[in-house]
Amino acid sequence: MTTEPQVPGVVVERLPQYLRALSHLQEIGLEVISSQQLGEFLQATPAQIRKDLSYFGRFGKQGRGYSIPNLLLQLRRILGLDQTWNVAVVGVGRLGRSIISYPGFEPEGFRVVCAFDSNSQVIGQMAGGLLVNDFANFREVADAEGVKIAIVAVPAGVAQDVIDQLVEAGVKAILNYAPKSTIVPNGVRIQNVDPVVSLQSMTYYLNPHANGEVGEAEA
Amino acid sequence: MTTEPQVPGVVVERLPQYLRALSHLQEIGLEVISSQQLGEFLQATPAQIRKDLSYFGRFGKQGRGYSIPNLLLQLRRILGLDQTWNVAVVGVGRLGRSIISYPGFEPEGFRVVCAFDSNSQVIGQMAGGLLVNDFANFREVADAEGVKIAIVAVPAGVAQDVIDQLVEAGVKAILNYAPKSTIVPNGVRIQNVDPVVSLQSMTYYLNPHANGEVGEAEA
């Protein structure tokens, strides 16, 4: 039994990947896995995996490996995924509508319960079974719905302003689809969904120079 | 001068993050940075950064740090970002339309040049300035447009089938928005855009148990 006052952010960000991998391994019938095997699956060193998990307690016995069902259960608890989270979507354009209708959230415990826009042409319409609320009423509606997580799908130009208002209304976690770097105060988490970063790591392999020389690099 | 026959995938995936960080540091006026400083910015150890970059040549001199403009130039070249990539979008529903209109691709050298759907109600329509082609004609249109990268925004149920057809038509890199794990053969790259993973790493911080005990964990 341990407490973990300061787990590095990068470690926390790896936990969902462990969760995804372990769920997959469980689906294909495995019950126990070594840090070596899990490392091979995740392209990480066994030492890295043992170190990451050690922040949260002792999950395996030397030479025996991890019980997959137990590790899944513990990771879900650590990540707060043993409960359902109510989520607000802000910005009901094409992207916002597709987020509201995204079928991947609900099975993982995230429920989109309210939607907001500031365009009077959109407010009062239905989107994926939800009434679109006026963003001016965000705090009141979000409080009533117990929302602490917001997904932002507004144009880049207004993203920071919208995010500032969400923070002021008590939102603690933001998933930002706007193609722009934004700032939040300490105590609020933000993650950017950035398809460009994903594309950029694939073009490496398409690049005819990929395996060639790099050229002189000066200091 | 070095060649790099086998750079680990995780290293390649970190390069766009280095690129993003260095661009930001250049924007705020920095010209030189140490691996120590870059590590602090990226929450990685200086040793990790030096090791990652060492796969591609020598970019800095001991004690002198990296020249930011030079490192940016080299990373762009390594990642194949010194050219424009033509991209196809497959699936022109709400999500597909919002991807076609996404303003973040073009400034980074990715141009959406053609769109496809298999729904006869959608084929022949315009979406974000592009004519929607019949997916049955993918190979012919993609060849004519020089497309090697496809973005998949189809329902989960047909994702694997669509991806198989893309691979057969010669697509080498796929950005998959469908909420489903899919399989591609060796030599083809795939990245999944998965908002759930991002949400899961934030709920950790919202979780009242986050800093509490983890409980007994059996082996």
Tab-separated table of N, CA, C and O in Angstrom, chain A residues 2 4 7 9-10 12 16 20 43 56 58-59 61 65 67 70 74 77-81 85 94-95 97-98 101-102 104-105 108 110 149 172 174-175 177 179 189 191 194-196 198-207 210-212 214 216-219, chain B residues 4 7 9-10 12 16 20 43 56 58-59 61 65 67 70 74 77-81 85 94-95 97-98 101-102 104-105 108 110 149 172 174-175 177 179 189 191 194-196 198-207 210-212 214 216-219:
chain	number	residue	atom	x	y	z
A	2	THR	N	0.679	2.115	-0.941
A	2	THR	CA	1.527	3.302	-1.073
A	2	THR	C	0.681	4.527	-1.387
A	2	THR	O	-0.462	4.425	-1.798
A	4	GLU	N	0.961	8.174	-3.736
A	4	GLU	CA	1.768	8.633	-4.867
A	4	GLU	C	1.527	10.119	-5.092
A	4	GLU	O	0.743	10.525	-5.932
A	7	VAL	N	3.177	11.706	-9.371
A	7	VAL	CA	3.453	10.790	-10.471
A	7	VAL	C	3.717	11.652	-11.706
A	7	VAL	O	2.916	12.528	-12.025
A	9	GLY	N	3.659	13.282	-15.258
A	9	GLY	CA	2.587	13.334	-16.253
A	9	GLY	C	2.752	12.305	-17.364
A	9	GLY	O	1.778	11.696	-17.805
A	10	VAL	N	3.998	12.104	-17.800
A	10	VAL	CA	4.219	11.144	-18.888
A	10	VAL	C	3.854	9.721	-18.471
A	10	VAL	O	3.440	8.913	-19.295
A	12	VAL	N	1.434	8.952	-16.234
A	12	VAL	CA	-0.034	8.909	-16.261
A	12	VAL	C	-0.526	8.750	-17.703
A	12	VAL	O	-1.451	7.988	-17.980
A	16	PRO	N	-3.246	4.728	-19.911
A	16	PRO	CA	-4.319	4.294	-20.820
A	16	PRO	C	-3.813	3.353	-21.915
A	16	PRO	O	-4.549	2.491	-22.386
A	20	ARG	N	-5.276	-0.273	-22.666
A	20	ARG	CA	-5.696	-0.717	-24.004
A	20	ARG	C	-5.021	-2.042	-24.370
A	20	ARG	O	-5.667	-2.972	-24.852
A	43	GLN	N	6.412	-1.878	-27.159
A	43	GLN	CA	7.680	-1.285	-27.570
A	43	GLN	C	8.291	-0.417	-26.468
A	43	GLN	O	8.695	0.712	-26.691
A	56	PHE	N	2.333	3.091	-8.238
A	56	PHE	CA	0.970	2.894	-7.762
A	56	PHE	C	0.806	1.708	-6.828
A	56	PHE	O	-0.293	1.371	-6.428
A	58	ARG	N	2.327	-2.483	-5.655
A	58	ARG	CA	2.969	-3.697	-6.177
A	58	ARG	C	1.921	-4.538	-6.873
A	58	ARG	O	0.935	-4.933	-6.274
A	59	PHE	N	2.134	-4.758	-8.157
A	59	PHE	CA	1.122	-5.454	-8.955
A	59	PHE	C	1.518	-6.858	-9.374
A	59	PHE	O	0.737	-7.589	-9.903
A	61	LYS	N	4.492	-10.355	-8.803
A	61	LYS	CA	5.560	-10.955	-8.000
A	61	LYS	C	6.700	-11.307	-8.928
A	61	LYS	O	6.491	-11.793	-10.038
A	65	GLY	N	4.955	-12.617	-13.026
A	65	GLY	CA	4.207	-11.813	-13.985
A	65	GLY	C	2.994	-11.148	-13.350
A	65	GLY	O	2.731	-11.305	-12.154
A	67	SER	N	-1.101	-10.503	-13.090
A	67	SER	CA	-2.442	-11.022	-13.383
A	67	SER	C	-3.153	-9.954	-14.211
A	67	SER	O	-3.345	-8.827	-13.751
A	70	ASN	N	-6.495	-8.522	-12.707
A	70	ASN	CA	-6.237	-7.677	-11.545
A	70	ASN	C	-5.606	-6.349	-11.946
A	70	ASN	O	-6.003	-5.286	-11.461
A	74	GLN	N	-7.122	-2.601	-11.323
A	74	GLN	CA	-6.398	-1.575	-10.569
A	74	GLN	C	-6.153	-0.335	-11.419
A	74	GLN	O	-6.298	0.788	-10.943
A	77	ARG	N	-9.195	1.705	-11.729
A	77	ARG	CA	-9.471	2.439	-10.498
A	77	ARG	C	-8.544	3.645	-10.367
A	77	ARG	O	-8.979	4.744	-10.028
A	78	ILE	N	-7.262	3.418	-10.655
A	78	ILE	CA	-6.281	4.499	-10.561
A	78	ILE	C	-6.664	5.649	-11.491
A	78	ILE	O	-6.589	6.825	-11.141
A	79	LEU	N	-7.100	5.294	-12.693
A	79	LEU	CA	-7.441	6.318	-13.695
A	79	LEU	C	-8.836	6.904	-13.483
A	79	LEU	O	-9.259	7.786	-14.228
A	80	GLY	N	-9.553	6.393	-12.468
A	80	GLY	CA	-10.897	6.932	-12.234
A	80	GLY	C	-11.902	6.439	-13.238
A	80	GLY	O	-12.895	7.109	-13.522
A	81	LEU	N	-11.657	5.252	-13.807
A	81	LEU	CA	-12.546	4.740	-14.848
A	81	LEU	C	-13.524	3.710	-14.318
A	81	LEU	O	-14.180	3.011	-15.075
A	85	TRP	N	-18.248	9.359	-16.429
A	85	TRP	CA	-17.970	10.784	-16.441
A	85	TRP	C	-18.911	11.496	-17.408
A	85	TRP	O	-19.010	11.099	-18.564
A	94	ARG	N	-19.784	21.033	-37.653
A	94	ARG	CA	-19.663	19.671	-38.173
A	94	ARG	C	-18.883	18.782	-37.226
A	94	ARG	O	-19.285	17.673	-36.911
A	95	LEU	N	-17.745	19.298	-36.762
A	95	LEU	CA	-16.899	18.484	-35.888
A	95	LEU	C	-17.617	18.188	-34.576
A	95	LEU	O	-17.645	17.042	-34.116
A	97	ARG	N	-20.764	18.056	-33.947
A	97	ARG	CA	-21.833	17.071	-34.151
A	97	ARG	C	-21.266	15.666	-34.277
A	97	ARG	O	-21.836	14.694	-33.781
A	98	SER	N	-20.139	15.550	-34.963
A	98	SER	CA	-19.589	14.198	-35.120
A	98	SER	C	-19.043	13.686	-33.790
A	98	SER	O	-19.090	12.483	-33.510
A	101	SER	N	-21.926	12.381	-31.734
A	101	SER	CA	-22.404	11.077	-32.232
A	101	SER	C	-21.346	9.989	-32.178
A	101	SER	O	-21.600	8.866	-32.605
A	102	TYR	N	-20.159	10.313	-31.687
A	102	TYR	CA	-19.054	9.340	-31.678
A	102	TYR	C	-19.409	8.147	-30.802
A	102	TYR	O	-19.723	8.317	-29.616
A	104	GLY	N	-17.594	5.780	-29.615
A	104	GLY	CA	-16.522	5.203	-28.810
A	104	GLY	C	-16.485	5.672	-27.367
A	104	GLY	O	-15.776	5.091	-26.542
A	105	PHE	N	-17.213	6.733	-27.035
A	105	PHE	CA	-17.116	7.275	-25.673
A	105	PHE	C	-17.881	6.440	-24.648
A	105	PHE	O	-17.350	6.087	-23.598
A	108	GLU	N	-16.664	3.335	-22.888
A	108	GLU	CA	-15.499	3.560	-22.032
A	108	GLU	C	-15.848	4.425	-20.819
A	108	GLU	O	-14.965	4.872	-20.091
A	110	PHE	N	-17.598	7.435	-20.778
A	110	PHE	CA	-17.760	8.883	-20.984
A	110	PHE	C	-19.102	9.139	-21.672
A	110	PHE	O	-19.361	8.617	-22.745
A	149	ILE	N	-15.728	17.703	-17.337
A	149	ILE	CA	-14.908	17.501	-18.545
A	149	ILE	C	-15.624	18.131	-19.733
A	149	ILE	O	-16.820	17.907	-19.921
A	172	LYS	N	-12.477	21.000	-15.214
A	172	LYS	CA	-11.156	20.588	-14.743
A	172	LYS	C	-10.344	19.835	-15.789
A	172	LYS	O	-9.138	19.612	-15.612
A	174	ILE	N	-10.015	19.343	-20.218
A	174	ILE	CA	-10.464	19.800	-21.535
A	174	ILE	C	-9.780	18.991	-22.619
A	174	ILE	O	-8.557	18.827	-22.616
A	175	LEU	N	-10.586	18.475	-23.525
A	175	LEU	CA	-10.045	17.840	-24.721
A	175	LEU	C	-10.257	18.832	-25.856
A	175	LEU	O	-11.392	19.137	-26.217
A	177	TYR	N	-10.004	20.158	-29.630
A	177	TYR	CA	-9.870	19.821	-31.050
A	177	TYR	C	-9.474	21.031	-31.882
A	177	TYR	O	-9.195	20.884	-33.071
A	179	PRO	N	-7.324	23.656	-33.691
A	179	PRO	CA	-5.916	23.536	-34.100
A	179	PRO	C	-5.082	24.703	-33.610
A	179	PRO	O	-4.600	25.518	-34.377
A	189	ARG	N	-6.423	20.294	-16.554
A	189	ARG	CA	-5.698	19.490	-17.538
A	189	ARG	C	-6.232	19.777	-18.925
A	189	ARG	O	-7.436	19.950	-19.099
A	191	GLN	N	-5.709	18.336	-23.111
A	191	GLN	CA	-5.061	17.473	-24.100
A	191	GLN	C	-5.534	17.941	-25.466
A	191	GLN	O	-6.718	18.210	-25.660
A	194	ASP	N	-4.469	16.273	-32.103
A	194	ASP	CA	-3.735	16.908	-33.193
A	194	ASP	C	-3.368	15.878	-34.268
A	194	ASP	O	-2.372	15.170	-34.151
A	195	PRO	N	-4.207	15.799	-35.326
A	195	PRO	CA	-3.950	14.785	-36.359
A	195	PRO	C	-2.639	15.018	-37.102
A	195	PRO	O	-2.072	14.077	-37.659
A	196	VAL	N	-2.143	16.262	-37.085
A	196	VAL	CA	-0.909	16.547	-37.827
A	196	VAL	C	0.277	15.795	-37.227
A	196	VAL	O	1.111	15.242	-37.953
A	198	SER	N	0.239	12.955	-35.785
A	198	SER	CA	0.148	11.559	-36.219
A	198	SER	C	0.606	11.400	-37.665
A	198	SER	O	1.311	10.447	-38.004
A	199	LEU	N	0.201	12.325	-38.522
A	199	LEU	CA	0.633	12.250	-39.925
A	199	LEU	C	2.147	12.382	-40.031
A	199	LEU	O	2.798	11.683	-40.804
A	200	GLN	N	2.707	13.290	-39.232
A	200	GLN	CA	4.139	13.570	-39.336
A	200	GLN	C	5.005	12.375	-38.959
A	200	GLN	O	6.117	12.233	-39.454
A	201	SER	N	4.501	11.524	-38.067
A	201	SER	CA	5.336	10.378	-37.704
A	201	SER	C	5.215	9.266	-38.745
A	201	SER	O	6.014	8.333	-38.748
A	202	MET	N	4.224	9.358	-39.637
A	202	MET	CA	4.114	8.353	-40.703
A	202	MET	C	4.884	8.754	-41.948
A	202	MET	O	5.407	7.893	-42.661
A	203	THR	N	4.958	10.057	-42.231
A	203	THR	CA	5.672	10.474	-43.445
A	203	THR	C	7.145	10.076	-43.375
A	203	THR	O	7.786	9.904	-44.404
A	204	TYR	N	7.676	9.926	-42.171
A	204	TYR	CA	9.043	9.427	-42.035
A	204	TYR	C	9.243	8.172	-42.884
A	204	TYR	O	10.247	8.025	-43.564
A	205	TYR	N	8.272	7.266	-42.823
A	205	TYR	CA	8.418	5.979	-43.501
A	205	TYR	C	8.147	6.075	-45.002
A	205	TYR	O	8.502	5.173	-45.759
A	206	LEU	N	7.477	7.142	-45.424
A	206	LEU	CA	7.181	7.336	-46.853
A	206	LEU	C	8.293	8.098	-47.540
A	206	LEU	O	8.352	8.169	-48.764
A	207	ASN	N	9.149	8.695	-46.724
A	207	ASN	CA	10.181	9.593	-47.212
A	207	ASN	C	11.292	8.796	-47.877
A	207	ASN	O	11.905	7.952	-47.233
A	210	ALA	N	14.414	8.500	-45.990
A	210	ALA	CA	14.293	7.992	-44.620
A	210	ALA	C	15.503	7.171	-44.186
A	210	ALA	O	15.976	7.301	-43.074
A	211	ASN	N	15.988	6.342	-45.073
A	211	ASN	CA	17.117	5.509	-44.671
A	211	ASN	C	18.447	6.010	-45.231
A	211	ASN	O	19.447	5.324	-45.173
A	212	GLY	N	18.429	7.217	-45.748
A	212	GLY	CA	19.650	7.752	-46.358
A	212	GLY	C	20.441	8.581	-45.369
A	212	GLY	O	20.226	8.539	-44.155
A	214	VAL	N	21.969	11.897	-43.462
A	214	VAL	CA	21.340	13.028	-42.803
A	214	VAL	C	22.060	14.316	-43.159
A	214	VAL	O	21.494	15.400	-43.065
A	216	GLU	N	25.733	16.829	-43.020
A	216	GLU	CA	26.507	17.411	-41.936
A	216	GLU	C	25.569	18.203	-41.044
A	216	GLU	O	24.744	18.966	-41.528
A	217	ALA	N	25.709	18.017	-39.778
A	217	ALA	CA	24.904	18.805	-38.846
A	217	ALA	C	25.847	19.643	-38.009
A	217	ALA	O	26.706	19.116	-37.316
A	218	GLU	N	25.722	20.942	-38.122
A	218	GLU	CA	26.635	21.771	-37.344
A	218	GLU	C	26.104	21.955	-35.934
A	218	GLU	O	24.924	21.715	-35.668
A	219	ALA	N	26.968	22.368	-35.038
A	219	ALA	CA	26.553	22.541	-33.649
A	219	ALA	C	25.708	23.803	-33.553
A	219	ALA	O	24.828	23.888	-32.745
B	4	GLU	N	20.519	4.900	-40.830
B	4	GLU	CA	19.731	4.423	-39.697
B	4	GLU	C	18.747	3.355	-40.182
B	4	GLU	O	17.578	3.621	-40.413
B	7	VAL	N	15.318	2.456	-36.932
B	7	VAL	CA	15.015	3.389	-35.856
B	7	VAL	C	13.730	2.891	-35.192
B	7	VAL	O	12.742	2.647	-35.880
B	9	GLY	N	10.154	2.533	-33.667
B	9	GLY	CA	8.945	3.293	-33.959
B	9	GLY	C	8.644	4.369	-32.925
B	9	GLY	O	8.223	5.470	-33.262
B	10	VAL	N	8.896	4.046	-31.651
B	10	VAL	CA	8.599	5.027	-30.601
B	10	VAL	C	9.471	6.266	-30.733
B	10	VAL	O	9.062	7.369	-30.370
B	12	VAL	N	10.633	7.478	-33.674
B	12	VAL	CA	10.060	8.230	-34.796
B	12	VAL	C	8.826	9.014	-34.330
B	12	VAL	O	8.626	10.159	-34.692
B	16	PRO	N	7.992	14.271	-34.118
B	16	PRO	CA	7.070	15.392	-34.328
B	16	PRO	C	6.883	16.241	-33.061
B	16	PRO	O	6.654	17.441	-33.141
B	20	ARG	N	7.496	20.168	-32.794
B	20	ARG	CA	6.505	21.094	-32.255
B	20	ARG	C	7.139	21.972	-31.174
B	20	ARG	O	6.967	23.181	-31.140
B	43	GLN	N	9.357	17.060	-20.714
B	43	GLN	CA	9.252	16.057	-19.657
B	43	GLN	C	9.945	14.751	-20.030
B	43	GLN	O	9.371	13.670	-19.906
B	56	PHE	N	20.075	9.724	-35.916
B	56	PHE	CA	20.002	10.425	-37.203
B	56	PHE	C	21.253	11.237	-37.524
B	56	PHE	O	21.292	11.929	-38.527
B	58	ARG	N	24.786	13.657	-35.873
B	58	ARG	CA	25.225	14.490	-34.754
B	58	ARG	C	24.685	15.889	-34.943
B	58	ARG	O	24.958	16.547	-35.940
B	59	PHE	N	23.902	16.338	-33.991
B	59	PHE	CA	23.227	17.625	-34.152
B	59	PHE	C	23.755	18.704	-33.225
B	59	PHE	O	23.399	19.851	-33.347
B	61	LYS	N	27.091	20.017	-30.296
B	61	LYS	CA	28.425	19.744	-29.746
B	61	LYS	C	28.315	19.755	-28.232
B	61	LYS	O	27.601	20.568	-27.642
B	65	GLY	N	25.048	22.807	-26.941
B	65	GLY	CA	23.616	22.758	-27.212
B	65	GLY	C	23.314	22.620	-28.699
B	65	GLY	O	24.221	22.545	-29.532
B	67	SER	N	21.599	24.004	-32.203
B	67	SER	CA	21.094	25.157	-32.943
B	67	SER	C	19.650	24.839	-33.325
B	67	SER	O	19.379	23.868	-34.039
B	70	ASN	N	18.789	24.875	-37.162
B	70	ASN	CA	19.385	23.738	-37.856
B	70	ASN	C	18.674	22.435	-37.500
B	70	ASN	O	18.370	21.624	-38.370
B	74	GLN	N	16.713	19.878	-40.044
B	74	GLN	CA	17.086	18.470	-40.176
B	74	GLN	C	15.916	17.555	-39.833
B	74	GLN	O	15.672	16.562	-40.516
B	77	ARG	N	13.479	17.424	-42.581
B	77	ARG	CA	13.967	16.617	-43.695
B	77	ARG	C	13.852	15.128	-43.363
B	77	ARG	O	13.392	14.337	-44.178
B	78	ILE	N	14.238	14.783	-42.132
B	78	ILE	CA	14.165	13.377	-41.708
B	78	ILE	C	12.734	12.867	-41.793
B	78	ILE	O	12.467	11.766	-42.261
B	79	LEU	N	11.806	13.702	-41.358
B	79	LEU	CA	10.396	13.296	-41.333
B	79	LEU	C	9.726	13.438	-42.703
B	79	LEU	O	8.548	13.113	-42.850
B	80	GLY	N	10.466	13.924	-43.680
B	80	GLY	CA	9.860	14.069	-45.012
B	80	GLY	C	8.908	15.252	-45.096
B	80	GLY	O	7.970	15.250	-45.889
B	81	LEU	N	9.148	16.265	-44.269
B	81	LEU	CA	8.233	17.408	-44.227
B	81	LEU	C	8.768	18.586	-45.025
B	81	LEU	O	8.252	19.699	-44.916
B	85	TRP	N	2.504	16.750	-49.044
B	85	TRP	CA	1.912	15.421	-49.204
B	85	TRP	C	0.443	15.562	-49.572
B	85	TRP	O	-0.310	16.249	-48.883
B	94	ARG	N	-20.299	13.569	-41.410
B	94	ARG	CA	-19.983	14.787	-40.643
B	94	ARG	C	-18.499	14.902	-40.340
B	94	ARG	O	-17.882	15.921	-40.540
B	95	LEU	N	-17.958	13.783	-39.823
B	95	LEU	CA	-16.549	13.811	-39.443
B	95	LEU	C	-15.663	14.037	-40.667
B	95	LEU	O	-14.767	14.885	-40.650
B	97	ARG	N	-16.346	15.514	-43.437
B	97	ARG	CA	-16.453	16.902	-43.892
B	97	ARG	C	-15.642	17.834	-42.999
B	97	ARG	O	-15.019	18.776	-43.472
B	98	SER	N	-15.685	17.576	-41.709
B	98	SER	CA	-14.925	18.474	-40.821
B	98	SER	C	-13.421	18.262	-41.013
B	98	SER	O	-12.641	19.208	-40.881
B	101	SER	N	-12.337	20.181	-44.071
B	101	SER	CA	-12.276	21.623	-43.812
B	101	SER	C	-11.279	22.009	-42.716
B	101	SER	O	-11.160	23.183	-42.379
B	102	TYR	N	-10.599	21.036	-42.147
B	102	TYR	CA	-9.685	21.302	-41.026
B	102	TYR	C	-8.558	22.229	-41.488
B	102	TYR	O	-7.839	21.912	-42.441
B	104	GLY	N	-5.766	23.011	-40.108
B	104	GLY	CA	-4.427	22.757	-39.577
B	104	GLY	C	-3.513	21.941	-40.486
B	104	GLY	O	-2.314	21.862	-40.238
B	105	PHE	N	-4.061	21.321	-41.529
B	105	PHE	CA	-3.231	20.452	-42.372
B	105	PHE	C	-2.327	21.234	-43.325
B	105	PHE	O	-1.133	20.986	-43.412
B	108	GLU	N	1.029	22.745	-42.522
B	108	GLU	CA	2.053	21.760	-42.166
B	108	GLU	C	2.429	20.882	-43.355
B	108	GLU	O	3.142	19.885	-43.201
B	110	PHE	N	0.302	19.221	-45.560
B	110	PHE	CA	-0.618	18.151	-45.955
B	110	PHE	C	-1.811	18.764	-46.683
B	110	PHE	O	-2.496	19.623	-46.130
B	149	ILE	N	-1.256	8.842	-48.798
B	149	ILE	CA	-1.770	8.942	-47.424
B	149	ILE	C	-3.291	9.085	-47.472
B	149	ILE	O	-3.804	9.900	-48.242
B	172	LYS	N	0.075	3.939	-48.352
B	172	LYS	CA	1.174	3.522	-47.476
B	172	LYS	C	1.041	4.034	-46.049
B	172	LYS	O	1.760	3.584	-45.151
B	174	ILE	N	-2.031	5.494	-43.156
B	174	ILE	CA	-3.455	5.690	-42.892
B	174	ILE	C	-3.634	6.330	-41.517
B	174	ILE	O	-3.069	5.870	-40.525
B	175	LEU	N	-4.414	7.400	-41.494
B	175	LEU	CA	-4.828	7.997	-40.228
B	175	LEU	C	-6.273	7.577	-40.021
B	175	LEU	O	-7.151	7.958	-40.793
B	177	TYR	N	-9.764	7.373	-38.033
B	177	TYR	CA	-10.651	7.973	-37.041
B	177	TYR	C	-11.728	7.000	-36.578
B	177	TYR	O	-12.462	7.314	-35.654
B	179	PRO	N	-13.553	4.258	-34.611
B	179	PRO	CA	-13.268	3.799	-33.247
B	179	PRO	C	-13.117	2.287	-33.185
B	179	PRO	O	-13.903	1.604	-32.566
B	189	ARG	N	1.764	1.954	-42.683
B	189	ARG	CA	1.684	2.543	-41.352
B	189	ARG	C	0.250	2.929	-41.054
B	189	ARG	O	-0.462	3.409	-41.944
B	191	GLN	N	-2.081	5.029	-37.898
B	191	GLN	CA	-2.186	5.702	-36.610
B	191	GLN	C	-3.667	5.903	-36.326
B	191	GLN	O	-4.415	6.306	-37.224
B	194	ASP	N	-7.602	8.592	-31.310
B	194	ASP	CA	-8.457	8.001	-30.279
B	194	ASP	C	-8.649	8.973	-29.115
B	194	ASP	O	-7.812	9.050	-28.211
B	195	PRO	N	-9.766	9.720	-29.137
B	195	PRO	CA	-9.976	10.714	-28.077
B	195	PRO	C	-10.144	10.092	-26.698
B	195	PRO	O	-9.900	10.751	-25.692
B	196	VAL	N	-10.544	8.813	-26.647
B	196	VAL	CA	-10.770	8.178	-25.346
B	196	VAL	C	-9.461	8.073	-24.556
B	196	VAL	O	-9.426	8.326	-23.354
B	198	SER	N	-6.973	10.052	-24.626
B	198	SER	CA	-6.677	11.385	-24.076
B	198	SER	C	-7.540	11.685	-22.861
B	198	SER	O	-7.064	12.228	-21.868
B	199	LEU	N	-8.813	11.331	-22.942
B	199	LEU	CA	-9.705	11.562	-21.795
B	199	LEU	C	-9.257	10.738	-20.589
B	199	LEU	O	-9.254	11.221	-19.456
B	200	GLN	N	-8.850	9.500	-20.854
B	200	GLN	CA	-8.495	8.598	-19.753
B	200	GLN	C	-7.280	9.071	-18.968
B	200	GLN	O	-7.149	8.770	-17.788
B	201	SER	N	-6.370	9.790	-19.642
B	201	SER	CA	-5.204	10.238	-18.879
B	201	SER	C	-5.524	11.505	-18.088
B	201	SER	O	-4.771	11.905	-17.211
B	202	MET	N	-6.662	12.135	-18.384
B	202	MET	CA	-7.051	13.309	-17.589
B	202	MET	C	-7.907	12.943	-16.393
B	202	MET	O	-7.826	13.597	-15.352
B	203	THR	N	-8.727	11.902	-16.525
B	203	THR	CA	-9.586	11.535	-15.397
B	203	THR	C	-8.760	11.139	-14.178
B	203	THR	O	-9.234	11.264	-13.059
B	204	TYR	N	-7.536	10.676	-14.418
B	204	TYR	CA	-6.643	10.381	-13.290
B	204	TYR	C	-6.625	11.545	-12.308
B	204	TYR	O	-6.681	11.355	-11.094
B	205	TYR	N	-6.535	12.757	-12.848
B	205	TYR	CA	-6.381	13.944	-11.998
B	205	TYR	C	-7.696	14.403	-11.389
B	205	TYR	O	-7.719	15.170	-10.443
B	206	LEU	N	-8.804	13.952	-11.970
B	206	LEU	CA	-10.124	14.330	-11.438
B	206	LEU	C	-10.584	13.345	-10.386
B	206	LEU	O	-11.555	13.579	-9.671
B	207	ASN	N	-9.896	12.211	-10.329
B	207	ASN	CA	-10.305	11.091	-9.509
B	207	ASN	C	-9.995	11.372	-8.043
B	207	ASN	O	-8.835	11.585	-7.700
B	210	ALA	N	-7.161	9.592	-6.580
B	210	ALA	CA	-5.897	9.698	-7.300
B	210	ALA	C	-4.694	9.685	-6.377
B	210	ALA	O	-3.679	9.071	-6.661
B	211	ASN	N	-4.792	10.376	-5.263
B	211	ASN	CA	-3.629	10.428	-4.387
B	211	ASN	C	-3.766	9.534	-3.166
B	211	ASN	O	-2.989	9.600	-2.244
B	212	GLY	N	-4.755	8.670	-3.230
B	212	GLY	CA	-4.974	7.794	-2.078
B	212	GLY	C	-4.321	6.441	-2.270
B	212	GLY	O	-3.468	6.255	-3.110
B	214	VAL	N	-3.841	2.421	-3.075
B	214	VAL	CA	-4.134	1.606	-4.251
B	214	VAL	C	-4.728	0.273	-3.841
B	214	VAL	O	-5.397	-0.383	-4.620
B	216	GLU	N	-4.410	-3.627	-1.782
B	216	GLU	CA	-3.560	-4.794	-1.958
B	216	GLU	C	-3.610	-5.225	-3.418
B	216	GLU	O	-4.692	-5.326	-3.993
B	217	ALA	N	-2.489	-5.501	-3.955
B	217	ALA	CA	-2.454	-6.024	-5.322
B	217	ALA	C	-1.822	-7.389	-5.289
B	217	ALA	O	-0.682	-7.563	-4.861
B	218	GLU	N	-2.576	-8.367	-5.710
B	218	GLU	CA	-2.011	-9.714	-5.663
B	218	GLU	C	-1.172	-9.964	-6.909
B	218	GLU	O	-1.286	-9.236	-7.902
B	219	ALA	N	-0.346	-10.991	-6.852
B	219	ALA	CA	0.517	-11.280	-7.992
B	219	ALA	C	-0.321	-11.838	-9.123
B	219	ALA	O	-0.023	-11.673	-10.269
